[in-house]
CSV table of C-alpha atoms in Angstrom, one decimal:
chain,number,residue,atom,x,y,z
A,1,MET,CA,20.6,10.7,-14.5
A,2,SER,CA,16.8,11.1,-12.9
A,3,LYS,CA,15.5,8.9,-10.4
A,4,LYS,CA,12.5,6.7,-11.4
A,5,VAL,CA,9.6,6.0,-8.5
A,6,PHE,CA,6.7,4.8,-8.4
A,7,ILE,CA,4.2,5.7,-5.5
A,8,ASP,CA,1.2,3.8,-4.5
A,9,CYS,CA,-1.3,5.7,-2.3
A,10,GLY,CA,-3.8,2.9,-1.1
A,11,GLY,CA,-1.9,-0.3,-1.5
A,12,LEU,CA,-4.5,-2.7,-0.1
A,13,ASN,CA,-3.0,-6.1,-0.8
A,14,GLY,CA,-0.2,-5.1,-3.2
A,15,CYS,CA,-2.2,-5.6,-6.3
A,16,SER,CA,-1.0,-2.5,-8.0
A,17,VAL,CA,2.7,-2.9,-7.3
A,18,ARG,CA,2.1,-6.7,-8.5
A,19,TYR,CA,0.7,-5.5,-11.6
A,20,PHE,CA,3.4,-2.8,-11.8
A,21,LEU,CA,6.1,-5.2,-11.3
A,22,ASP,CA,4.2,-8.0,-13.7
A,23,ASN,CA,3.4,-5.5,-17.0
A,24,PHE,CA,6.4,-2.7,-17.1
A,25,GLU,CA,9.6,-4.0,-18.7
A,26,ASN,CA,11.4,-1.2,-16.9
A,27,SER,CA,9.8,-1.5,-13.6
A,28,ASN,CA,13.0,-2.9,-11.9
A,29,GLU,CA,14.6,0.8,-12.4
A,30,TYR,CA,11.8,2.3,-9.9
A,31,GLU,CA,12.2,2.8,-6.2
A,32,ILE,CA,8.6,1.6,-5.1
A,33,TYR,CA,6.8,3.5,-2.4
A,34,THR,CA,3.3,2.1,-1.1
A,35,PHE,CA,1.0,3.5,1.6
A,36,GLU,CA,-1.3,1.1,3.2
A,37,PRO,CA,-2.6,1.3,6.6
A,38,ASN,CA,-4.5,-2.2,7.1
A,39,LEU,CA,-2.2,-4.5,8.8
A,40,ASP,CA,-4.1,-7.5,7.5
A,41,PHE,CA,-1.9,-7.5,4.6
A,42,ASP,CA,1.6,-7.3,6.2
A,43,GLU,CA,2.1,-10.8,4.9
A,44,THR,CA,2.0,-9.7,1.2
A,45,TYR,CA,3.9,-6.7,1.7
A,46,ASP,CA,6.6,-9.0,3.5
A,47,GLU,CA,6.7,-11.2,0.4
A,48,ILE,CA,7.0,-8.2,-2.1
A,49,LYS,CA,10.2,-6.9,0.4
A,50,ASN,CA,11.9,-9.9,0.2
A,51,LYS,CA,11.6,-9.3,-3.8
A,52,LEU,CA,12.8,-6.2,-4.2
A,53,GLY,CA,14.6,-5.3,-1.1
A,54,GLU,CA,16.0,-2.0,-0.6
A,55,LYS,CA,14.1,-0.7,-3.6
A,56,PHE,CA,10.8,-1.0,-1.8
A,57,THR,CA,8.9,0.7,1.2
A,58,ARG,CA,6.0,0.3,2.5
A,59,TYR,CA,4.5,2.7,5.0
A,60,LYS,CA,1.8,1.7,7.2
A,61,LYS,CA,-0.2,5.0,6.9
A,62,ALA,CA,-2.8,6.4,4.9
A,63,VAL,CA,-2.0,9.4,2.5
A,64,SER,CA,-4.8,12.4,3.1
A,65,ASN,CA,-4.9,16.0,2.9
A,66,TYR,CA,-5.2,15.7,7.2
A,67,ASP,CA,-2.5,16.1,9.4
A,68,GLY,CA,-3.4,13.8,12.0
A,69,ASN,CA,-4.7,10.8,13.5
A,70,ILE,CA,-7.6,9.2,12.5
A,71,ILE,CA,-9.1,5.7,13.6
A,72,PHE,CA,-10.1,3.8,10.5
A,73,PHE,CA,-12.7,1.1,10.5
A,74,LYS,CA,-12.6,-2.4,8.8
A,75,ASN,CA,-15.7,-3.7,6.8
A,76,GLU,CA,-15.2,-7.4,7.7
A,77,ASN,CA,-17.0,-8.1,4.2
A,78,ASN,CA,-14.9,-6.3,2.0
A,79,PRO,CA,-11.4,-5.2,3.1
A,80,ALA,CA,-11.0,-2.7,0.2
A,81,SER,CA,-13.6,-0.5,2.1
A,82,ASN,CA,-12.0,0.5,5.0
A,83,THR,CA,-13.9,3.7,6.3
A,84,THR,CA,-13.5,6.4,8.7
A,85,ASN,CA,-17.2,6.3,9.2
A,86,PRO,CA,-18.1,3.8,12.1
A,87,ILE,CA,-21.4,3.2,10.8
A,88,LYS,CA,-20.1,1.6,7.6
A,89,GLY,CA,-17.4,-0.3,9.4
A,90,ASN,CA,-16.6,-2.6,12.4
A,91,LYS,CA,-14.4,-1.6,15.2
A,92,PRO,CA,-10.4,-1.4,14.5
């Protein structure tokens, strides 16, 4: 039997995971992995984890082709636009 996996690279506030769970009738057969470095959404991911248990894993990391540490800056006016450019965002 093959393993079913849903990977969300840039999970923001869990909207993609919630959409997947709500709109795909066999979503309960999947292991779900999401990557989101913004800690502002911890509470949202705690709710998803409580609902899905071991089938859900969140990594508080970003996905990139760069192997190393990067500083992210938040845009307080738009939490979906975190950036590595300090001119476009506020300090972490």
